[in-house]
PDB file of C-alpha atoms and ligand atoms in Angstrom:
ATOM      1  CA  MET H   1       0.009   0.050   0.010  1.00 94.00           C
ATOM      2  CA  ASP H   2       1.336   3.441  -0.837  1.00 98.00           C
ATOM      3  CA  ARG H   3       2.431   5.282   2.286  1.00 98.00           C
ATOM      4  CA  TYR H   4       2.058   9.035   3.106  1.00 98.00           C
ATOM      5  CA  LEU H   5       2.893  11.018   6.252  1.00 98.00           C
ATOM      6  CA  VAL H   6       2.759  14.402   7.809  1.00 98.00           C
ATOM      7  CA  PHE H   7       5.909  15.519   9.513  1.00 98.00           C
ATOM      8  CA  GLY H   8       5.642  18.215  12.248  1.00 96.00           C
ATOM      9  CA  HIS H   9       6.465  19.070  15.808  1.00 95.00           C
ATOM     10  CA  PRO H  10       4.116  18.855  17.537  1.00 92.00           C
ATOM     11  CA  VAL H  11       1.932  16.939  15.093  1.00 94.00           C
ATOM     12  CA  ARG H  12      -0.317  14.846  17.345  1.00 92.00           C
ATOM     13  CA  HIS H  13      -3.282  17.036  16.672  1.00 91.00           C
ATOM     14  CA  SER H  14      -2.924  17.236  12.895  1.00 95.00           C
ATOM     15  CA  LYS H  15      -6.128  16.735  11.037  1.00 96.00           C
ATOM     16  CA  SER H  16      -4.220  15.723   7.843  1.00 98.00           C
ATOM     17  CA  PRO H  17      -4.593  11.894   8.395  1.00 98.00           C
ATOM     18  CA  PHE H  18      -8.325  12.429   8.884  1.00 98.00           C
ATOM     19  CA  ILE H  19      -8.632  14.557   5.764  1.00 98.00           C
ATOM     20  CA  HIS H  20      -6.451  12.344   3.418  1.00 98.00           C
ATOM     21  CA  THR H  21      -8.175   9.169   4.614  1.00 98.00           C
ATOM     22  CA  LEU H  22     -11.508  10.731   3.596  1.00 98.00           C
ATOM     23  CA  PHE H  23     -10.085  11.854   0.342  1.00 98.00           C
ATOM     24  CA  ALA H  24      -8.655   8.325  -0.357  1.00 98.00           C
ATOM     25  CA  ARG H  25     -12.021   6.741   0.394  1.00 98.00           C
ATOM     26  CA  GLN H  26     -13.927   9.196  -1.813  1.00 98.00           C
ATOM     27  CA  THR H  27     -11.650   8.699  -4.755  1.00 98.00           C
ATOM     28  CA  GLN H  28     -11.092   4.904  -4.182  1.00 98.00           C
ATOM     29  CA  GLN H  29      -7.261   5.311  -3.899  1.00 97.00           C
ATOM     30  CA  GLU H  30      -5.484   2.749  -1.785  1.00 97.00           C
ATOM     31  CA  LEU H  31      -3.197   4.491   0.451  1.00 98.00           C
ATOM     32  CA  GLU H  32      -2.318   4.999   4.159  1.00 97.00           C
ATOM     33  CA  TYR H  33      -1.596   8.380   5.669  1.00 98.00           C
ATOM     34  CA  GLY H  34       0.064   8.660   9.088  1.00 97.00           C
ATOM     35  CA  LEU H  35       1.692  11.063  11.592  1.00 97.00           C
ATOM     36  CA  ALA H  36       5.422  11.462  12.125  1.00 93.00           C
ATOM     37  CA  GLU H  37       6.448  13.402  15.271  1.00 93.00           C
ATOM     38  CA  SER H  38      10.053  14.323  14.582  1.00 91.00           C
ATOM     39  CA  ALA H  39      12.440  16.017  17.110  1.00 93.00           C
ATOM     40  CA  VAL H  40      13.534  19.271  15.629  1.00 91.00           C
ATOM     41  CA  ASP H  41      17.119  18.177  14.863  1.00 95.00           C
ATOM     42  CA  GLU H  42      16.052  14.793  13.506  1.00 97.00           C
ATOM     43  CA  PHE H  43      13.800  15.913  10.678  1.00 97.00           C
ATOM     44  CA  ALA H  44      16.237  15.524   7.836  1.00 98.00           C
ATOM     45  CA  GLN H  45      17.129  12.013   8.862  1.00 97.00           C
ATOM     46  CA  ALA H  46      13.558  11.010   9.415  1.00 98.00           C
ATOM     47  CA  LEU H  47      12.525  12.358   6.024  1.00 98.00           C
ATOM     48  CA  ARG H  48      15.355  10.377   4.306  1.00 97.00           C
ATOM     49  CA  THR H  49      14.442   7.099   6.176  1.00 97.00           C
ATOM     50  CA  PHE H  50      10.773   7.534   5.202  1.00 98.00           C
ATOM     51  CA  PHE H  51      11.595   7.762   1.486  1.00 98.00           C
ATOM     52  CA  ASP H  52      14.287   4.991   1.624  1.00 97.00           C
ATOM     53  CA  GLN H  53      11.698   2.756   3.125  1.00 97.00           C
ATOM     54  CA  GLY H  54       9.309   3.189   0.244  1.00 97.00           C
ATOM     55  CA  GLY H  55       7.210   6.269   1.208  1.00 98.00           C
ATOM     56  CA  LYS H  56       5.535   7.929  -1.649  1.00 98.00           C
ATOM     57  CA  GLY H  57       5.010  11.486  -0.338  1.00 98.00           C
ATOM     58  CA  CYS H  58       4.524  13.573   2.694  1.00 98.00           C
ATOM     59  CA  ASN H  59       3.231  16.766   4.036  1.00 98.00           C
ATOM     60  CA  VAL H  60       5.449  19.005   6.138  1.00 97.00           C
ATOM     61  CA  THR H  61       4.138  21.381   8.720  1.00 95.00           C
ATOM     62  CA  VAL H  62       5.401  23.718  11.473  1.00 92.00           C
ATOM     63  CA  PRO H  63       8.395  24.077  12.092  1.00 95.00           C
ATOM     64  CA  PHE H  64       9.891  22.064   9.089  1.00 96.00           C
ATOM     65  CA  LYS H  65       8.544  23.878   5.987  1.00 96.00           C
ATOM     66  CA  GLU H  66      11.714  26.104   5.488  1.00 96.00           C
ATOM     67  CA  GLN H  67      14.016  23.089   6.255  1.00 97.00           C
ATOM     68  CA  ALA H  68      12.096  20.918   3.814  1.00 98.00           C
ATOM     69  CA  PHE H  69      12.764  23.600   1.170  1.00 98.00           C
ATOM     70  CA  THR H  70      16.536  22.816   1.420  1.00 98.00           C
ATOM     71  CA  LEU H  71      16.242  19.070   1.533  1.00 98.00           C
ATOM     72  CA  VAL H  72      14.302  18.189  -1.675  1.00 98.00           C
ATOM     73  CA  ASP H  73      15.912  17.600  -5.076  1.00 98.00           C
ATOM     74  CA  ARG H  74      13.640  19.953  -7.050  1.00 98.00           C
ATOM     75  CA  LEU H  75      11.236  22.708  -6.287  1.00 98.00           C
ATOM     76  CA  SER H  76       7.954  23.711  -8.013  1.00 98.00           C
ATOM     77  CA  PRO H  77       7.836  27.277  -9.027  1.00 96.00           C
ATOM     78  CA  ARG H  78       5.332  28.067  -6.302  1.00 95.00           C
ATOM     79  CA  ALA H  79       7.447  26.411  -3.577  1.00 97.00           C
ATOM     80  CA  LYS H  80      10.433  28.437  -4.848  1.00 97.00           C
ATOM     81  CA  ARG H  81       8.369  31.705  -4.514  1.00 96.00           C
ATOM     82  CA  ALA H  82       6.941  30.697  -1.102  1.00 96.00           C
ATOM     83  CA  GLY H  83      10.416  29.797   0.259  1.00 96.00           C
ATOM     84  CA  ALA H  84       8.914  26.833   1.953  1.00 96.00           C
ATOM     85  CA  VAL H  85       7.656  23.319   1.146  1.00 98.00           C
ATOM     86  CA  ASN H  86       4.614  21.720   2.633  1.00 98.00           C
ATOM     87  CA  THR H  87       4.163  18.878   0.171  1.00 98.00           C
ATOM     88  CA  ILE H  88       6.872  16.426  -1.077  1.00 98.00           C
ATOM     89  CA  LYS H  89       6.326  13.821  -3.797  1.00 98.00           C
ATOM     90  CA  LEU H  90       8.700  11.037  -4.812  1.00 98.00           C
ATOM     91  CA  THR H  91       8.358  11.062  -8.603  1.00 97.00           C
ATOM     92  CA  ASP H  92       8.549   7.955 -10.737  1.00 94.00           C
ATOM     93  CA  ASP H  93      12.259   8.693 -11.622  1.00 95.00           C
ATOM     94  CA  GLY H  94      13.191   8.943  -7.939  1.00 96.00           C
ATOM     95  CA  VAL H  95      13.349  12.666  -7.667  1.00 97.00           C
ATOM     96  CA  LEU H  96      12.107  14.342  -4.396  1.00 98.00           C
ATOM     97  CA  LEU H  97       9.875  17.133  -5.619  1.00 98.00           C
ATOM     98  CA  GLY H  98       8.990  19.939  -3.176  1.00 98.00           C
ATOM     99  CA  ASP H  99       5.780  21.843  -3.663  1.00 98.00           C
ATOM    100  CA  ASN H 100       3.695  24.345  -1.720  1.00 98.00           C
ATOM    101  CA  THR H 101      -0.071  24.089  -1.773  1.00 98.00           C
ATOM    102  CA  ASP H 102      -0.911  26.534   1.122  1.00 97.00           C
ATOM    103  CA  GLY H 103      -1.464  29.527  -1.054  1.00 98.00           C
ATOM    104  CA  ALA H 104      -3.488  27.792  -3.593  1.00 98.00           C
ATOM    105  CA  GLY H 105      -5.574  26.365  -0.699  1.00 98.00           C
ATOM    106  CA  LEU H 106      -6.203  29.782   0.605  1.00 98.00           C
ATOM    107  CA  VAL H 107      -7.337  31.128  -2.768  1.00 98.00           C
ATOM    108  CA  ALA H 108      -9.552  27.979  -3.388  1.00 98.00           C
ATOM    109  CA  ASP H 109     -11.187  28.550  -0.001  1.00 98.00           C
ATOM    110  CA  LEU H 110     -11.797  32.216  -0.550  1.00 98.00           C
ATOM    111  CA  LYS H 111     -13.357  31.427  -3.876  1.00 98.00           C
ATOM    112  CA  SER H 112     -15.556  28.661  -2.430  1.00 97.00           C
ATOM    113  CA  HIS H 113     -16.904  31.398  -0.042  1.00 98.00           C
ATOM    114  CA  GLY H 114     -17.747  33.546  -3.039  1.00 98.00           C
ATOM    115  CA  VAL H 115     -15.066  36.187  -2.309  1.00 98.00           C
ATOM    116  CA  THR H 116     -14.059  38.169  -5.408  1.00 98.00           C
ATOM    117  CA  LEU H 117     -10.405  38.789  -5.667  1.00 98.00           C
ATOM    118  CA  ALA H 118     -10.106  40.307  -9.050  1.00 98.00           C
ATOM    119  CA  ASP H 119      -9.938  44.130  -8.862  1.00 98.00           C
ATOM    120  CA  SER H 120     -10.270  43.932  -5.000  1.00 98.00           C
ATOM    121  CA  ARG H 121      -8.308  45.850  -2.393  1.00 98.00           C
ATOM    122  CA  ILE H 122      -6.749  43.222  -0.159  1.00 98.00           C
ATOM    123  CA  LEU H 123      -5.045  43.811   3.172  1.00 98.00           C
ATOM    124  CA  LEU H 124      -2.648  41.073   4.303  1.00 98.00           C
ATOM    125  CA  LEU H 125      -1.787  41.251   7.988  1.00 98.00           C
ATOM    126  CA  GLY H 126       1.712  39.552   8.877  1.00 98.00           C
ATOM    127  CA  ALA H 127       4.813  39.034   6.991  1.00 97.00           C
ATOM    128  CA  GLY H 128       5.935  35.599   8.188  1.00 94.00           C
ATOM    129  CA  GLY H 129       5.993  32.186   6.401  1.00 92.00           C
ATOM    130  CA  ALA H 130       2.153  32.094   6.046  1.00 95.00           C
ATOM    131  CA  ALA H 131       2.077  35.516   4.276  1.00 96.00           C
ATOM    132  CA  ARG H 132       4.902  34.631   2.036  1.00 95.00           C
ATOM    133  CA  GLY H 133       3.165  31.500   0.817  1.00 95.00           C
ATOM    134  CA  ALA H 134      -0.066  33.432   0.168  1.00 97.00           C
ATOM    135  CA  LEU H 135       1.413  36.286  -1.867  1.00 97.00           C
ATOM    136  CA  ALA H 136       1.973  34.801  -5.376  1.00 97.00           C
ATOM    137  CA  PRO H 137      -1.272  32.937  -5.537  1.00 97.00           C
ATOM    138  CA  LEU H 138      -3.250  36.137  -4.362  1.00 98.00           C
ATOM    139  CA  LEU H 139      -1.463  38.384  -6.803  1.00 98.00           C
ATOM    140  CA  ALA H 140      -2.246  35.863  -9.618  1.00 98.00           C
ATOM    141  CA  GLU H 141      -5.931  36.689  -9.010  1.00 98.00           C
ATOM    142  CA  LEU H 142      -5.226  40.221 -10.130  1.00 98.00           C
ATOM    143  CA  PRO H 143      -6.418  42.408  -7.116  1.00 98.00           C
ATOM    144  CA  SER H 144      -6.349  46.136  -7.761  1.00 98.00           C
ATOM    145  CA  GLU H 145      -4.047  46.478  -4.687  1.00 98.00           C
ATOM    146  CA  LEU H 146      -2.516  44.320  -2.123  1.00 98.00           C
ATOM    147  CA  VAL H 147      -1.200  45.984   1.098  1.00 98.00           C
ATOM    148  CA  ILE H 148       1.000  44.176   3.653  1.00 98.00           C
ATOM    149  CA  ALA H 149       1.051  45.406   7.221  1.00 98.00           C
ATOM    150  CA  ASN H 150       3.264  43.840   9.796  1.00 98.00           C
ATOM    151  CA  ARG H 151       4.238  44.659  13.438  1.00 98.00           C
ATOM    152  CA  THR H 152       7.801  44.699  12.339  1.00 98.00           C
ATOM    153  CA  HIS H 153       7.399  46.947   9.395  1.00 98.00           C
ATOM    154  CA  THR H 154      10.750  46.214   7.692  1.00 98.00           C
ATOM    155  CA  LYS H 155       9.669  42.542   7.212  1.00 98.00           C
ATOM    156  CA  ALA H 156       6.590  43.815   5.272  1.00 98.00           C
ATOM    157  CA  GLN H 157       8.755  46.155   3.120  1.00 98.00           C
ATOM    158  CA  GLN H 158      11.086  43.240   2.280  1.00 98.00           C
ATOM    159  CA  LEU H 159       8.199  41.036   1.306  1.00 98.00           C
ATOM    160  CA  ALA H 160       6.569  43.680  -0.887  1.00 98.00           C
ATOM    161  CA  ALA H 161       9.865  44.326  -2.630  1.00 98.00           C
ATOM    162  CA  GLU H 162      10.289  40.598  -3.300  1.00 97.00           C
ATOM    163  CA  PHE H 163       6.867  40.149  -4.678  1.00 97.00           C
ATOM    164  CA  CYS H 164       6.310  43.504  -6.567  1.00 97.00           C
ATOM    165  CA  ASP H 165       7.270  41.969  -9.981  1.00 97.00           C
ATOM    166  CA  LEU H 166       4.059  39.921  -9.674  1.00 97.00           C
ATOM    167  CA  GLY H 167       1.531  42.691  -9.078  1.00 98.00           C
ATOM    168  CA  PRO H 168       0.557  45.844  -7.197  1.00 98.00           C
ATOM    169  CA  VAL H 169       1.903  45.027  -3.690  1.00 98.00           C
ATOM    170  CA  THR H 170       3.016  47.639  -1.122  1.00 98.00           C
ATOM    171  CA  ALA H 171       3.841  47.692   2.583  1.00 98.00           C
ATOM    172  CA  GLN H 172       2.159  50.078   5.021  1.00 98.00           C
ATOM    173  CA  THR H 173       2.489  50.345   8.793  1.00 98.00           C
ATOM    174  CA  TYR H 174      -0.611  49.642  10.780  1.00 98.00           C
ATOM    175  CA  GLU H 175      -0.848  53.391  11.544  1.00 98.00           C
ATOM    176  CA  GLN H 176      -0.781  54.257   7.800  1.00 97.00           C
ATOM    177  CA  LEU H 177      -3.563  51.936   6.687  1.00 98.00           C
ATOM    178  CA  ALA H 178      -6.485  53.755   4.853  1.00 96.00           C
ATOM    179  CA  GLY H 179      -9.634  51.864   3.804  1.00 88.00           C
ATOM    180  CA  PRO H 180     -11.773  50.828   2.404  1.00 97.00           C
ATOM    181  CA  PHE H 181     -10.530  47.297   1.999  1.00 98.00           C
ATOM    182  CA  ASP H 182     -12.545  44.529   0.465  1.00 98.00           C
ATOM    183  CA  LEU H 183     -10.806  41.705   2.159  1.00 98.00           C
ATOM    184  CA  VAL H 184      -8.556  41.433   5.244  1.00 98.00           C
ATOM    185  CA  ILE H 185      -6.508  38.238   5.627  1.00 98.00           C
ATOM    186  CA  ASN H 186      -4.939  37.695   8.988  1.00 98.00           C
ATOM    187  CA  SER H 187      -1.794  35.558   8.452  1.00 98.00           C
ATOM    188  CA  THR H 188      -0.309  36.544  11.829  1.00 97.00           C
ATOM    189  CA  SER H 189      -0.009  33.981  14.597  1.00 93.00           C
ATOM    190  CA  ALA H 190      -1.546  36.443  17.089  1.00 93.00           C
ATOM    191  CA  SER H 191      -4.715  34.473  17.413  1.00 87.00           C
ATOM    192  CA  LEU H 192      -2.696  31.544  18.650  1.00 85.00           C
ATOM    193  CA  GLN H 193      -2.016  33.539  21.882  1.00 89.00           C
ATOM    194  CA  GLY H 194      -5.571  35.010  21.836  1.00 87.00           C
ATOM    195  CA  GLU H 195      -3.935  38.339  20.810  1.00 93.00           C
ATOM    196  CA  LEU H 196      -5.016  40.787  18.036  1.00 97.00           C
ATOM    197  CA  PRO H 197      -2.977  42.472  15.420  1.00 97.00           C
ATOM    198  CA  PRO H 198      -3.064  46.260  16.078  1.00 97.00           C
ATOM    199  CA  LEU H 199      -5.676  46.992  13.516  1.00 97.00           C
ATOM    200  CA  THR H 200      -7.949  50.042  13.812  1.00 97.00           C
ATOM    201  CA  PRO H 201     -11.686  49.043  13.988  1.00 98.00           C
ATOM    202  CA  ALA H 202     -12.363  52.015  11.703  1.00 98.00           C
ATOM    203  CA  LEU H 203     -11.200  49.632   8.787  1.00 98.00           C
ATOM    204  CA  ILE H 204     -14.059  47.253   9.465  1.00 98.00           C
ATOM    205  CA  HIS H 205     -17.319  47.675   7.560  1.00 96.00           C
ATOM    206  CA  THR H 206     -20.356  45.565   6.918  1.00 96.00           C
ATOM    207  CA  ASP H 207     -19.230  44.596   3.283  1.00 96.00           C
ATOM    208  CA  ILE H 208     -15.715  43.614   4.173  1.00 98.00           C
ATOM    209  CA  ALA H 209     -14.588  39.975   4.138  1.00 98.00           C
ATOM    210  CA  ILE H 210     -12.514  38.826   6.923  1.00 98.00           C
ATOM    211  CA  TYR H 211     -10.192  35.735   6.753  1.00 98.00           C
ATOM    212  CA  ASP H 212      -8.123  34.282   9.601  1.00 97.00           C
ATOM    213  CA  MET H 213      -5.717  31.582   8.528  1.00 97.00           C
ATOM    214  CA  MET H 214      -6.066  30.241  12.216  1.00 95.00           C
ATOM    215  CA  TYR H 215      -8.971  28.280  13.301  1.00 93.00           C
ATOM    216  CA  GLY H 216     -10.377  26.622  16.363  1.00 88.00           C
ATOM    217  CA  ALA H 217     -13.447  25.054  17.922  1.00 88.00           C
ATOM    218  CA  SER H 218     -14.780  28.576  18.441  1.00 91.00           C
ATOM    219  CA  ASP H 219     -14.217  31.964  16.692  1.00 94.00           C
ATOM    220  CA  THR H 220     -10.512  33.100  16.783  1.00 95.00           C
ATOM    221  CA  ALA H 221      -9.762  36.365  18.698  1.00 96.00           C
ATOM    222  CA  PHE H 222      -9.582  38.169  15.290  1.00 97.00           C
ATOM    223  CA  ILE H 223     -12.902  36.824  13.953  1.00 97.00           C
ATOM    224  CA  SER H 224     -14.650  37.727  17.264  1.00 97.00           C
ATOM    225  CA  TRP H 225     -13.183  41.255  17.115  1.00 97.00           C
ATOM    226  CA  ALA H 226     -14.131  41.748  13.459  1.00 98.00           C
ATOM    227  CA  LYS H 227     -17.730  40.552  14.121  1.00 98.00           C
ATOM    228  CA  GLN H 228     -17.947  42.898  17.063  1.00 98.00           C
ATOM    229  CA  HIS H 229     -17.149  45.768  14.716  1.00 98.00           C
ATOM    230  CA  GLY H 230     -19.750  44.855  12.224  1.00 97.00           C
ATOM    231  CA  ALA H 231     -18.016  42.490   9.670  1.00 98.00           C
ATOM    232  CA  ARG H 232     -20.772  40.149   8.361  1.00 96.00           C
ATOM    233  CA  GLN H 233     -18.538  37.707   6.292  1.00 98.00           C
ATOM    234  CA  THR H 234     -15.916  36.015   8.420  1.00 98.00           C
ATOM    235  CA  MET H 235     -13.938  32.907   7.595  1.00 98.00           C
ATOM    236  CA  ASP H 236     -11.427  30.826   9.486  1.00 97.00           C
ATOM    237  CA  GLY H 237      -8.546  28.699   8.175  1.00 97.00           C
ATOM    238  CA  LEU H 238     -10.294  25.335   8.470  1.00 97.00           C
ATOM    239  CA  GLY H 239     -11.376  25.564   4.710  1.00 98.00           C
ATOM    240  CA  MET H 240      -7.824  26.423   3.811  1.00 98.00           C
ATOM    241  CA  LEU H 241      -6.553  23.380   5.580  1.00 98.00           C
ATOM    242  CA  VAL H 242      -8.826  21.078   3.644  1.00 98.00           C
ATOM    243  CA  GLU H 243      -8.114  22.874   0.344  1.00 98.00           C
ATOM    244  CA  GLN H 244      -4.351  22.738   0.603  1.00 98.00           C
ATOM    245  CA  ALA H 245      -4.692  19.031   1.417  1.00 98.00           C
ATOM    246  CA  ALA H 246      -6.825  18.541  -1.692  1.00 98.00           C
ATOM    247  CA  GLU H 247      -4.169  20.150  -3.749  1.00 98.00           C
ATOM    248  CA  ALA H 248      -1.379  17.974  -2.144  1.00 98.00           C
ATOM    249  CA  PHE H 249      -3.567  14.874  -2.840  1.00 98.00           C
ATOM    250  CA  THR H 250      -3.871  16.025  -6.492  1.00 98.00           C
ATOM    251  CA  VAL H 251      -0.102  16.445  -6.663  1.00 98.00           C
ATOM    252  CA  TRP H 252       0.420  12.869  -5.341  1.00 98.00           C
ATOM    253  CA  ARG H 253      -2.359  10.916  -7.031  1.00 98.00           C
ATOM    254  CA  GLY H 254      -3.340  12.900 -10.093  1.00 98.00           C
ATOM    255  CA  ILE H 255      -6.964  13.023  -9.075  1.00 98.00           C
ATOM    256  CA  ARG H 256      -8.681  15.874  -7.299  1.00 98.00           C
ATOM    257  CA  PRO H 257     -10.912  15.071  -4.390  1.00 98.00           C
ATOM    258  CA  GLY H 258     -14.039  17.013  -3.600  1.00 98.00           C
ATOM    259  CA  THR H 259     -13.685  19.160  -0.437  1.00 98.00           C
ATOM    260  CA  LYS H 260     -17.220  20.198   0.723  1.00 97.00           C
ATOM    261  CA  GLN H 261     -18.303  16.892   2.367  1.00 97.00           C
ATOM    262  CA  VAL H 262     -14.782  16.488   3.945  1.00 98.00           C
ATOM    263  CA  LEU H 263     -14.852  19.928   5.423  1.00 97.00           C
ATOM    264  CA  ARG H 264     -18.365  19.162   6.863  1.00 97.00           C
ATOM    265  CA  GLU H 265     -16.934  15.965   8.399  1.00 97.00           C
ATOM    266  CA  LEU H 266     -13.993  17.677   9.699  1.00 96.00           C
ATOM    267  CA  LYS H 267     -16.171  20.352  11.399  1.00 95.00           C
ATOM    268  CA  ARG H 268     -18.267  17.630  13.011  1.00 95.00           C
ATOM    269  CA  ASN H 269     -15.054  15.921  14.194  1.00 92.00           C
ATOM    270  CA  LEU H 270     -13.910  19.146  15.770  1.00 90.00           C
ATOM    271  CA  GLY H 271     -17.227  19.826  17.340  1.00 86.00           C
ATOM    272  CA  VAL H 272     -17.804  22.994  15.323  1.00 83.00           C
ATOM    273  CA  ILE H 273     -21.198  21.861  14.027  1.00 74.00           C
TER     274      ILE H 273
HETATM  275  P1  ATR R   1       4.032  31.830  10.048  1.00 85.20           P
HETATM  276  O1  ATR R   1       4.938  30.973   9.521  1.00 85.20           O
HETATM  277  O2  ATR R   1       2.817  31.216  10.645  1.00 85.20           O
HETATM  278  O3  ATR R   1       3.689  33.087   9.221  1.00 85.20           O
HETATM  279  P2  ATR R   1       5.972  33.422  11.456  1.00 85.20           P
HETATM  280  O4  ATR R   1       6.915  33.302  10.320  1.00 85.20           O
HETATM  281  O5  ATR R   1       6.646  33.262  12.904  1.00 85.20           O
HETATM  282  O6  ATR R   1       4.886  32.323  11.420  1.00 85.20           O
HETATM  283  O7  ATR R   1       5.258  34.835  11.434  1.00 85.20           O
HETATM  284  C1  ATR R   1       4.267  35.226  12.423  1.00 85.20           C
HETATM  285  C2  ATR R   1       3.754  36.570  12.008  1.00 85.20           C
HETATM  286  O8  ATR R   1       2.705  36.904  12.883  1.00 85.20           O
HETATM  287  C3  ATR R   1       4.779  37.679  11.910  1.00 85.20           C
HETATM  288  O9  ATR R   1       4.373  38.513  10.867  1.00 85.20           O
HETATM  289  C4  ATR R   1       4.516  38.346  13.321  1.00 85.20           C
HETATM  290  O10 ATR R   1       4.951  39.673  13.275  1.00 85.20           O
HETATM  291  P3  ATR R   1       6.535  40.050  13.533  1.00 85.20           P
HETATM  292  O11 ATR R   1       7.115  39.879  12.160  1.00 85.20           O
HETATM  293  O12 ATR R   1       6.482  41.531  13.903  1.00 85.20           O
HETATM  294  O13 ATR R   1       6.993  39.185  14.529  1.00 85.20           O
HETATM  295  C5  ATR R   1       3.088  38.176  13.436  1.00 85.20           C
HETATM  296  N1  ATR R   1       2.522  38.333  14.731  1.00 85.20           N
HETATM  297  C6  ATR R   1       2.733  37.372  15.791  1.00 85.20           C
HETATM  298  N2  ATR R   1       2.073  37.768  16.909  1.00 85.20           N
HETATM  299  C7  ATR R   1       1.543  38.977  16.681  1.00 85.20           C
HETATM  300  C8  ATR R   1       0.824  40.032  17.360  1.00 85.20           C
HETATM  301  N3  ATR R   1       0.482  39.702  18.702  1.00 85.20           N
HETATM  302  N4  ATR R   1       0.424  41.146  16.805  1.00 85.20           N
HETATM  303  C9  ATR R   1       0.769  41.323  15.496  1.00 85.20           C
HETATM  304  N5  ATR R   1       1.462  40.488  14.723  1.00 85.20           N
HETATM  305  C10 ATR R   1       1.910  39.355  15.277  1.00 85.20           C
END
C-alpha cells in the first residue's frame, strides 16, 4: 500500500490523516496516511528514512517547512516563491519534488466562499511564512491592490519588494492603513495567543470579508473582534486546511478530491457543528 505521512512538531493534533483518509475513500485510492512526530534536529534523517523505506509522499508542517525547502531535489515554481515546502512527492524517476499548496488552498477557500479577488483591495496582515506562501497565488488573481502590514514593518517592506514583480503590492504600517479594503487576511500567529494584530476598527465595515488563517473550535480572537465591529462575512482557516490538502492529494495521486463533504465531516469531528 502506498504510504504518506505528515511531519511536524508537535503533530499529534494534525487533522491531515483524517482529511487524506476521507479523500482516499472518496476517490477509491489505496493508500495509508500517518503522523510522524520528529524531534527538531532529526527531521532531515527522518525524511530520508521515510523515502528510503518506500514512502511515496509527505506533508510538512510547522516548524519544518523551510528546512524541507532545502532538503528536496527539485522545487515547484510556487514552492520556490514561497520559500517553503509543505508537500513532497517522490516522482517515478526517484526525484524528491518539493511543492507548496498553502497559497493555492487559501485562494480556493476564498473562492468557495464567493469572495471576489479580481480588482479587489486586499489587506494582508503579517509578513511571516504564511504571508509569503499566500502572496503569489493572491497576486495571480489580479487584485487592484495588495497591502501588507506587519508589526515589524521592515519585514513587510522586504516582502513587498520581493513580490512587486508579480503585481501591485506595497507595505504600510498599521498606523498608515487607509480603507476601504474589500478583504482582510490575517496571516499573523496572534490568534494563537488570543492576541489581536493592532488594526484600527475603523477599517471594518459591513461589506468587508475577513479571513483568519487560524482556526479553532470557536471563533478566533480576530474573527470575534471583526464581528464585534460589524463584519458580516468572516472565515477561518479550516477551509484552507482542507483545500491545501486537496491540492497535495492531487499532486500525489493525479486525481482531485471534492472538499465540501470532507470539510463538513472535519467540522463535525472538531465539534464545530
Ligand atoms: P508563520 O509561518 O505562521 O507566518 P512566523 O513566520 O513566525 O509564522 O510569522 C508570524 C507573523 O505573525 C509575523 O508577521 C509576526 O509579526 P512580527 O514579524 O512583527 O514578529 C506576526 N505576529 C505574531 N504575533 C503578533 C501579534 N500579537 N500582533 C501582530 N502581529 C503578530
